[in-house]
Tab-separated table of C-alpha atoms in Angstrom:
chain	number	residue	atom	x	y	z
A	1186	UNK	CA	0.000	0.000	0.000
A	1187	UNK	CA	2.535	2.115	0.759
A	1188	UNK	CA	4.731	1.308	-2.207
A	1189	UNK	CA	1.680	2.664	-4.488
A	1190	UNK	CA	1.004	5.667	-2.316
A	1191	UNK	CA	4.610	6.450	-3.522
A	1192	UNK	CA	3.996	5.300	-6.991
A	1193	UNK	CA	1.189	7.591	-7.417
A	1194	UNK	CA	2.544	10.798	-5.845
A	1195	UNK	CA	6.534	10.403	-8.394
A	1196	UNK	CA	3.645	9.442	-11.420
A	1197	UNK	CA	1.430	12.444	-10.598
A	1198	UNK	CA	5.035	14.527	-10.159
A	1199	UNK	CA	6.689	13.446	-13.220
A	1200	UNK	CA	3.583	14.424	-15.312
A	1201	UNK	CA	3.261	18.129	-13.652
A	1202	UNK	CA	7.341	18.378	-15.132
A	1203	UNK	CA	6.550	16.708	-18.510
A	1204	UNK	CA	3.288	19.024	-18.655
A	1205	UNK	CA	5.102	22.415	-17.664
A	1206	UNK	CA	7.796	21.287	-20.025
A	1207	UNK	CA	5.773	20.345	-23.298
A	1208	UNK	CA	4.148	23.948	-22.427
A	1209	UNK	CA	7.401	25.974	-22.017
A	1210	UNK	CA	8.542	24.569	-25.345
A	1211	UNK	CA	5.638	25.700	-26.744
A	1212	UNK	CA	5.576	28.925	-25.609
A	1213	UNK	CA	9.460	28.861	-26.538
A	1214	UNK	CA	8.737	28.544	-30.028
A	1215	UNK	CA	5.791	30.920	-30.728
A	1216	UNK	CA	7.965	33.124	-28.979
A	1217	UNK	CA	10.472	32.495	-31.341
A	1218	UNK	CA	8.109	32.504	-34.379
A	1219	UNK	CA	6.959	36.375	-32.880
A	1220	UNK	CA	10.694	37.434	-32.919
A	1221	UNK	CA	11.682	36.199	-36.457
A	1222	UNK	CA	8.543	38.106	-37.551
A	1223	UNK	CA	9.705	41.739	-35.789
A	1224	UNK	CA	12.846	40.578	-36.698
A	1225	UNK	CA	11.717	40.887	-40.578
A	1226	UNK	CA	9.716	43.902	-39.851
A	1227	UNK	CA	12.295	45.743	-38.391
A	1228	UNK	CA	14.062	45.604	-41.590
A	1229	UNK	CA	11.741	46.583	-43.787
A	1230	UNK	CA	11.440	49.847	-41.691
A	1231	UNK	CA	15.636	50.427	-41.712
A	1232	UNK	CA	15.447	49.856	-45.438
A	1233	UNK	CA	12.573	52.311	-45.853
A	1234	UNK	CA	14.850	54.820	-44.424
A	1235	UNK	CA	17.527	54.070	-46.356
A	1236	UNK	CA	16.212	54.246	-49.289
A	1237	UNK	CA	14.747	57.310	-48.153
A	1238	UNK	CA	18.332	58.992	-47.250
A	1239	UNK	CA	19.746	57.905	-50.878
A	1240	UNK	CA	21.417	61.262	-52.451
A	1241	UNK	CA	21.106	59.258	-55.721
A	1242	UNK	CA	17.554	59.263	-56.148
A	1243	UNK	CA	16.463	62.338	-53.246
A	1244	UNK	CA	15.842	65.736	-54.440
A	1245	UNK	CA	17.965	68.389	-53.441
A	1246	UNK	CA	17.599	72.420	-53.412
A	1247	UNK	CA	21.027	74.247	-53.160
A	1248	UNK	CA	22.820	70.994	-51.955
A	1249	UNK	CA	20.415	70.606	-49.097
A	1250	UNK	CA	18.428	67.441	-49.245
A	1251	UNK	CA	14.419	67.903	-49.404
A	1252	UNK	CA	12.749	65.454	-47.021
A	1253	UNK	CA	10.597	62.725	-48.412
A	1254	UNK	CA	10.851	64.052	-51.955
A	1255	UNK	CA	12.583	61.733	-54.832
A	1256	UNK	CA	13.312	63.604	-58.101
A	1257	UNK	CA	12.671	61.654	-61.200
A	1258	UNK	CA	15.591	62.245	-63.369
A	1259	UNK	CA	17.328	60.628	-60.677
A	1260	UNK	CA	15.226	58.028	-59.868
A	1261	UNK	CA	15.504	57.273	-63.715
A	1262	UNK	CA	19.125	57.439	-64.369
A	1263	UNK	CA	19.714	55.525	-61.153
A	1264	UNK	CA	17.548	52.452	-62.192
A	1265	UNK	CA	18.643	52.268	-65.189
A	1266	UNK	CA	22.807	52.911	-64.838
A	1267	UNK	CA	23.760	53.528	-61.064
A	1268	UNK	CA	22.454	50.563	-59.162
A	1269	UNK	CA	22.868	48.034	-61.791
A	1270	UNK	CA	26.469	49.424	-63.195
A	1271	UNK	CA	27.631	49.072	-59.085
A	1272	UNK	CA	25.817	45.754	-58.131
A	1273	UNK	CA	28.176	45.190	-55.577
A	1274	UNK	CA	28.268	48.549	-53.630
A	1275	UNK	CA	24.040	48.443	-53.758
A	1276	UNK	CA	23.966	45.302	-52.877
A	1277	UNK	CA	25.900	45.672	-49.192
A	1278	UNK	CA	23.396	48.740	-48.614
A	1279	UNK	CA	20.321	47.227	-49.950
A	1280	UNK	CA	20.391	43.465	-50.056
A	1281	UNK	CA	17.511	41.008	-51.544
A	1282	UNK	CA	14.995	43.395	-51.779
A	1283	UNK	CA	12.635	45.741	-54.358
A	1284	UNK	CA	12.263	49.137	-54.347
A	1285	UNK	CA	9.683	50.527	-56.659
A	1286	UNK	CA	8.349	54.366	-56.967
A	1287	UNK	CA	4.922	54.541	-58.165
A	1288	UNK	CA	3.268	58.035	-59.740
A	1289	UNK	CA	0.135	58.597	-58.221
A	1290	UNK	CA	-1.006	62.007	-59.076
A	1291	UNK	CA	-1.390	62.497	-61.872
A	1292	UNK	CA	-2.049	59.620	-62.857
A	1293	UNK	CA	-0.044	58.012	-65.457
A	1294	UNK	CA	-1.476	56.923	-68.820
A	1295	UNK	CA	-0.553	53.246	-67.816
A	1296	UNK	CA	-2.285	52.548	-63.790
A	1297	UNK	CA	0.409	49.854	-63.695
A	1298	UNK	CA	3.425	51.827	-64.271
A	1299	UNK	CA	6.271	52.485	-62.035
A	1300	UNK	CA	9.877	52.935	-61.717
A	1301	UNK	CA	11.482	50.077	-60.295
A	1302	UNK	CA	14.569	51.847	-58.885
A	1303	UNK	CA	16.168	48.283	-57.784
A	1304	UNK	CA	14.906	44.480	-57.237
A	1305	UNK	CA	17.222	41.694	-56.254
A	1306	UNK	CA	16.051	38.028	-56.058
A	1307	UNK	CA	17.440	35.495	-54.086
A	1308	UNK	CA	17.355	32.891	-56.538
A	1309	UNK	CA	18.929	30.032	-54.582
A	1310	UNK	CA	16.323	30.240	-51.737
A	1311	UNK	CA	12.756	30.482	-50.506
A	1312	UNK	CA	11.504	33.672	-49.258
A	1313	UNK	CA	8.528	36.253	-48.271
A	1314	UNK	CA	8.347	39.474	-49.731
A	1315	UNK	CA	6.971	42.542	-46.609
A	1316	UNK	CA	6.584	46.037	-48.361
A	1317	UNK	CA	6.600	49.199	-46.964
A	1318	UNK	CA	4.147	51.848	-48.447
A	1319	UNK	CA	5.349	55.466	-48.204
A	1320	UNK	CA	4.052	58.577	-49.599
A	1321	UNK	CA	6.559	61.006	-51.505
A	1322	UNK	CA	6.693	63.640	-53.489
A	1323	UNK	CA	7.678	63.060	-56.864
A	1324	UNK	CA	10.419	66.226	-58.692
A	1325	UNK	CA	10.294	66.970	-62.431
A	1326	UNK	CA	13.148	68.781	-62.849
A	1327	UNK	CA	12.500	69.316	-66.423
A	1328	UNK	CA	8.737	70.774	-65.986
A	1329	UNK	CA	9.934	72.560	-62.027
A	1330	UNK	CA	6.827	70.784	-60.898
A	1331	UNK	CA	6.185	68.074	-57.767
A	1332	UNK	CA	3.713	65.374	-58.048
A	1333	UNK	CA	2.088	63.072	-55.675
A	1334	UNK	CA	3.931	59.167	-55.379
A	1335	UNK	CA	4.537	56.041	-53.185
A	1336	UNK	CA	7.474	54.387	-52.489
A	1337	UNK	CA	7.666	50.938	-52.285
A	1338	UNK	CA	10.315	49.093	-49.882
A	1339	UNK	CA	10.808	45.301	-48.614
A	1340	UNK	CA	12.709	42.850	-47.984
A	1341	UNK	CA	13.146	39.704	-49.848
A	1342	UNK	CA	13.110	37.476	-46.556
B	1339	UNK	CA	-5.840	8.895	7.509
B	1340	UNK	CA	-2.368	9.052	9.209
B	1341	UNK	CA	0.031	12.117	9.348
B	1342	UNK	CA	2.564	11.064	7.426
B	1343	UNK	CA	-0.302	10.521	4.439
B	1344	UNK	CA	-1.685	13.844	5.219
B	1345	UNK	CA	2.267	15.523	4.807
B	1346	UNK	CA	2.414	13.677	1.728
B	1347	UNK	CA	-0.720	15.105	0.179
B	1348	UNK	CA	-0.011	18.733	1.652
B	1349	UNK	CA	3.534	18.316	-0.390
B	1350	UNK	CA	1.500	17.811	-3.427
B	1351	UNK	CA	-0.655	20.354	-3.219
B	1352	UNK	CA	2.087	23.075	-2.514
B	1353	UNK	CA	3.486	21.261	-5.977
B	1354	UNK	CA	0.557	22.021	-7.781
B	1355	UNK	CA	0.037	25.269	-6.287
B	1356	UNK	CA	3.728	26.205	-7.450
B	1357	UNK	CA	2.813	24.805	-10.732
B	1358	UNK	CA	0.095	26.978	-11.364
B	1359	UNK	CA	1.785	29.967	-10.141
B	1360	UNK	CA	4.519	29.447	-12.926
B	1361	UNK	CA	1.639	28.975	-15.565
B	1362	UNK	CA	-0.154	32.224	-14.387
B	1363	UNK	CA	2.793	33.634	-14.699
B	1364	UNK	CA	3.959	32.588	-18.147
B	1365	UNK	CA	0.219	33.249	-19.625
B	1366	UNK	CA	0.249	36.762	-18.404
B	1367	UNK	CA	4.337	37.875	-19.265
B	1368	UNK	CA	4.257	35.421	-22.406
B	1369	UNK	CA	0.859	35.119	-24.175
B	1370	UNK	CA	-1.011	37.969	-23.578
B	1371	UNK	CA	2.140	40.148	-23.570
B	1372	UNK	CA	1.000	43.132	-26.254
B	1373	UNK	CA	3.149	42.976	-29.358
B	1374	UNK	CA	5.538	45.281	-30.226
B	1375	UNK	CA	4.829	46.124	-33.608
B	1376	UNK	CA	7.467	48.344	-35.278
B	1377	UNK	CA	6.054	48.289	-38.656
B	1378	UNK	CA	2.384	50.053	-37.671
B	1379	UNK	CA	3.997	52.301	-35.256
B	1380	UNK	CA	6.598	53.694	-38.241
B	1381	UNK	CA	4.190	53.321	-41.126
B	1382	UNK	CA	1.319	55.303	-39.170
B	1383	UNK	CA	3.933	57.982	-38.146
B	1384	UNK	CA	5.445	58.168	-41.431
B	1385	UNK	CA	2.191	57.717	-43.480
B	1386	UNK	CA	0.241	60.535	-42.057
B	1387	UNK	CA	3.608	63.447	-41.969
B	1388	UNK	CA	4.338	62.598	-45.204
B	1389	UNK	CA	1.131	62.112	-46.954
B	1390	UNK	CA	0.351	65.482	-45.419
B	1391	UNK	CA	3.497	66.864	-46.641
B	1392	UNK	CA	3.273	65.530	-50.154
B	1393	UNK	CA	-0.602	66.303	-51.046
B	1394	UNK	CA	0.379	69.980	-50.003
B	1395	UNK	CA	3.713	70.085	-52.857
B	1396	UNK	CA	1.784	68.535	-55.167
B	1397	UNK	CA	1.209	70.434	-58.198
B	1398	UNK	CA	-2.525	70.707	-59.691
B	1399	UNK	CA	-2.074	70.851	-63.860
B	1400	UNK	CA	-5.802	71.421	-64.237
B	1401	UNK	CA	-5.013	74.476	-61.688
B	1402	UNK	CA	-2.175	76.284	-63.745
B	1403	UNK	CA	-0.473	74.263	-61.440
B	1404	UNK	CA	-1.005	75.915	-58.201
B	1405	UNK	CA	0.268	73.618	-55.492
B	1406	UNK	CA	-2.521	72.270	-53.158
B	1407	UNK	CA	-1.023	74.787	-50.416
B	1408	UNK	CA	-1.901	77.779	-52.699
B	1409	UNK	CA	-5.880	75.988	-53.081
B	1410	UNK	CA	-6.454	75.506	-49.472
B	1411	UNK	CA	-5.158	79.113	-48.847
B	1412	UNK	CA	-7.436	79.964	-51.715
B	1413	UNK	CA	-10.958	77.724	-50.864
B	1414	UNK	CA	-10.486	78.959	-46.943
B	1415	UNK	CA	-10.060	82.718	-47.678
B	1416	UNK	CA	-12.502	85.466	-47.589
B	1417	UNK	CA	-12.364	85.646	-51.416
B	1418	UNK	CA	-11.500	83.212	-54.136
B	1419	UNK	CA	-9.029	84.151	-57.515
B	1420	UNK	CA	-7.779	80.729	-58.758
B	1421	UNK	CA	-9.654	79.870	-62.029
B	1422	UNK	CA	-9.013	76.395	-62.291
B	1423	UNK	CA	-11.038	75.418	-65.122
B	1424	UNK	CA	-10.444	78.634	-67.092
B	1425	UNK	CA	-13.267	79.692	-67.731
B	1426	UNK	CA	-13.406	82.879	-66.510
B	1427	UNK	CA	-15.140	81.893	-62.887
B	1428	UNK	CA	-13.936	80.893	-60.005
B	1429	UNK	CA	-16.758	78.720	-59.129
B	1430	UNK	CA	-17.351	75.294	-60.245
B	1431	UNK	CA	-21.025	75.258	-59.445
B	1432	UNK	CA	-23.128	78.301	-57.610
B	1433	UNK	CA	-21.656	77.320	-54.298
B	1434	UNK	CA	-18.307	75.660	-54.420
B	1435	UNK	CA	-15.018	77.820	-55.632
B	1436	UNK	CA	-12.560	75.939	-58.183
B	1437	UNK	CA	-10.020	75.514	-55.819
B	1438	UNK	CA	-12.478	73.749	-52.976
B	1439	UNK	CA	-13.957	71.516	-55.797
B	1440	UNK	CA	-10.097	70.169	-57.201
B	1441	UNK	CA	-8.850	70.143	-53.425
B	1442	UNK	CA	-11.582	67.835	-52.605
B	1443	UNK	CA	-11.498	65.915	-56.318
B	1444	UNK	CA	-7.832	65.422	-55.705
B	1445	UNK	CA	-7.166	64.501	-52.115
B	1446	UNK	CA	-10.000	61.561	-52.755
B	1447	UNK	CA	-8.370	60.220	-55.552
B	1448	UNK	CA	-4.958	60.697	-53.576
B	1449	UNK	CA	-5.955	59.107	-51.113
B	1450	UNK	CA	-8.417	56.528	-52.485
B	1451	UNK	CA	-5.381	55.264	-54.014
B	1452	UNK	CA	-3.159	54.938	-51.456
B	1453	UNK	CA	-4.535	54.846	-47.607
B	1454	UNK	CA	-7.753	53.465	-49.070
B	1455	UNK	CA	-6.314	50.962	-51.118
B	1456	UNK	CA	-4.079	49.970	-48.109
B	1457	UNK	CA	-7.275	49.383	-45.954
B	1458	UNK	CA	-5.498	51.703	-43.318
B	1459	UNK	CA	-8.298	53.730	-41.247
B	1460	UNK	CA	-7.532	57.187	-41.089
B	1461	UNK	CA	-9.899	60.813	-40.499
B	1462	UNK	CA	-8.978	64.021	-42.758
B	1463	UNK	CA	-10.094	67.686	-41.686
B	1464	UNK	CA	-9.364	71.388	-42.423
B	1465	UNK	CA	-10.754	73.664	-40.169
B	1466	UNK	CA	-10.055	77.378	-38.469
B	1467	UNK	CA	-10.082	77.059	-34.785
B	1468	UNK	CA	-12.919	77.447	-32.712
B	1469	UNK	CA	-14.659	76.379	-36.255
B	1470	UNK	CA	-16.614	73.196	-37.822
B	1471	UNK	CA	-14.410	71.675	-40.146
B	1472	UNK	CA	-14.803	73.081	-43.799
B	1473	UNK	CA	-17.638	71.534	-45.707
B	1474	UNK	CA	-15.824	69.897	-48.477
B	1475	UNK	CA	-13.474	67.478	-46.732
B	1476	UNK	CA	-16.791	65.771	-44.900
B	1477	UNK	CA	-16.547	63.522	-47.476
B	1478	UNK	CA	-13.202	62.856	-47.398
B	1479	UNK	CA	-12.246	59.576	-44.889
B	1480	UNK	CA	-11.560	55.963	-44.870
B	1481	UNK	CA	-14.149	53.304	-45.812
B	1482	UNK	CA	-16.995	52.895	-43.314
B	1483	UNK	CA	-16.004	49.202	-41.766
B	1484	UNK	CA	-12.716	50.887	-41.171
B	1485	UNK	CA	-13.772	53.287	-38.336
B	1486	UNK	CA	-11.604	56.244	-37.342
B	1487	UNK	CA	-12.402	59.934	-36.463
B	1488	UNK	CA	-10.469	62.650	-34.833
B	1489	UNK	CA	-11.513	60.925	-31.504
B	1490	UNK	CA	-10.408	57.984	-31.961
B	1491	UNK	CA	-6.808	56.999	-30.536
B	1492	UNK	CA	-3.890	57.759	-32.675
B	1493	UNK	CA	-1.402	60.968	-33.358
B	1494	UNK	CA	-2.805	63.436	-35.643
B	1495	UNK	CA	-0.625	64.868	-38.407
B	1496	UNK	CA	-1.124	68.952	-38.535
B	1497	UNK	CA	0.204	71.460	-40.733
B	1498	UNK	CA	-1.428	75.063	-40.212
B	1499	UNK	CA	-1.561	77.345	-43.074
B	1500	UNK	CA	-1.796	81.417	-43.127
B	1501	UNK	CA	-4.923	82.960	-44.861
B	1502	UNK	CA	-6.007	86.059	-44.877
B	1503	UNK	CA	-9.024	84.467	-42.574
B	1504	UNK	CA	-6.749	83.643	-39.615
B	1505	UNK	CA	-4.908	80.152	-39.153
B	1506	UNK	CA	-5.802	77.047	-41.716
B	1507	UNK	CA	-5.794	73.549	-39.592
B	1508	UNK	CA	-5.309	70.777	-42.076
B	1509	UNK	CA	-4.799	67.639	-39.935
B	1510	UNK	CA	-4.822	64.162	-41.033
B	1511	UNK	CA	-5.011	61.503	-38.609
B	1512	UNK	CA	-4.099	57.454	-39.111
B	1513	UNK	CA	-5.499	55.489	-36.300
């Protein structure tokens, strides 16, 4: 009798430990799951400012950058020469990632067009794509005019 | 029921109580710890300043390309003088000037376009203090099921604009 008092009670205590465990473990790894995610988000945001803090593609007045603005000659010449002719410098700032300017107002003839300043695959991997949606203003240089776009930023993760 | 029996079963209880005190514990620090989520707090503090900042550079063609800055000064004054259209008025209809009719034309396609089309909730007003908010941006806010009004928590985005009517309130707030 005795003997299965015993029994019971290191049974009943040996569950309680294999119970809290299977529940820290869980808790371990949707804790885990929750810090990969702000992990990824996190980056998206640095890359948004980044991008945002590029003299290659930012307007200027004087030498003094404008904040949030993107002038379009630049934005041009840079997609199409600067980030592809130095793949290697871009790609320590920016990574696998997309960046894409879209003209909002006025509204292009095409609704689907946009510039995409720089996208880089991985092509050896599976990933997730998070944008980042941010309002700018658009510079003509050409017309002295600003127009109303969004910049899109994220991470190839 | 002896006392060594009744020790044994008082040792098992303080187990269990112990037990549950850890769970407790986890379920409140772990699970129903709030998230910290960096993305919403920088995209509604960067969404709002620099939509705000953006709409009022943004060049209107049908306008003679009077920036939205010049319109608002223009719709909120005592009188209006941009002829948008060109046609030798500066009223659209009997009631609404040309530069209150493209303001509110092209902030809702603005922002149909972007804040809309992003399902984000956000509450757009341009008032004079001490003042209702002017007439035309009633209309302008986020779909319905997405509820947010100047009430609702959330940091507003404000720029204030002089008119010849006193000080110009545009404020534009992303809950």
């Amino acid at each position: 009798m005795k003997m299965m008092e015993n029994i019971a009670i290191m049974v009943i205590f040996f569950l309680l430990i294999a119970l809290g465990f299977i529940f820290y473990s869980k808790l371990g790894g949707h804790s885990a799951q929750q810090n990969i995610e702000k992990y990824a988000q996190q980056n998206a945001v640095k890359l948004a400012q980044v991008v945002a803090s590029l003299p290659e593609v930012r307007c200027s007045e004087e030498n003094v950058p404008v904040s949030d603005c993107y002038d379009l000659l630049r934005l041009n010449i840079a997609s199409s020469e600067t980030f592809p002719d130095n793949y290697g410098y871009y790609f320590e700032i920016l990574g696998y990632s997309r960046i894409a300017v879209k003209p909002i107002y006025p509204e292009p003839d095409d609704p689907n067009y946009e510039i995409l300043v720089y996208n880089n695959e991985p092509t050896n991997r599976q990933f997730s794509y998070i944008p980042i949606f941010i309002p700018i203003t658009l510079y003509n240089a050409t017309t002295n005019l600003f127009s109303f776009g969004v910049l899109e930023a994220g991470l190839y993760d | 029921m002896t006392k060594k029996s009744q020790m044994e079963i008082m040792g098992i209880v303080i187990i269990v109580i112990l037990f549950s005190v850890g769970l407790l514990f986890a379920i409140r620090y772990v699970i129903l710890k709030p998230e910290a989520d960096v993305k919403k707090s920088f995209i509604q503090a960067e969404q709002s300043s620099n939509t705000l900042n953006s709409l009022l550079k943004t060049n209107i063609a049908e306008c003679r390309n009077a920036d939205m800055s010049d319109l608002f000064k223009d719709c909120a004054g005592v009188t209006q003088e941009i002829d948008c259209e060109g046609d030798g008025t500066v009223y659209t209809n009997a009631e609404l000037a040309d530069s209150c009719y493209y303001l509110n034309h092209t902030i809702s396609i603005i922002l149909s376009k972007t804040l809309n089309l992003w399902r984000v909730p956000y509450a757009f007003s341009a008032f004079y203090d001490g003042y209702d908010p002017l007439e035309w941006t009633e209309g302008i806010h986020s779909d319905s099921e997405l509820q947010c009004t100047m009430e609702s928590e959330g940091r507003p985005q404000e720029f204030t604009l002089p008119t010849n009517r006193g000080s110009l309130r545009i404020v534009l707030k992303i809950c």
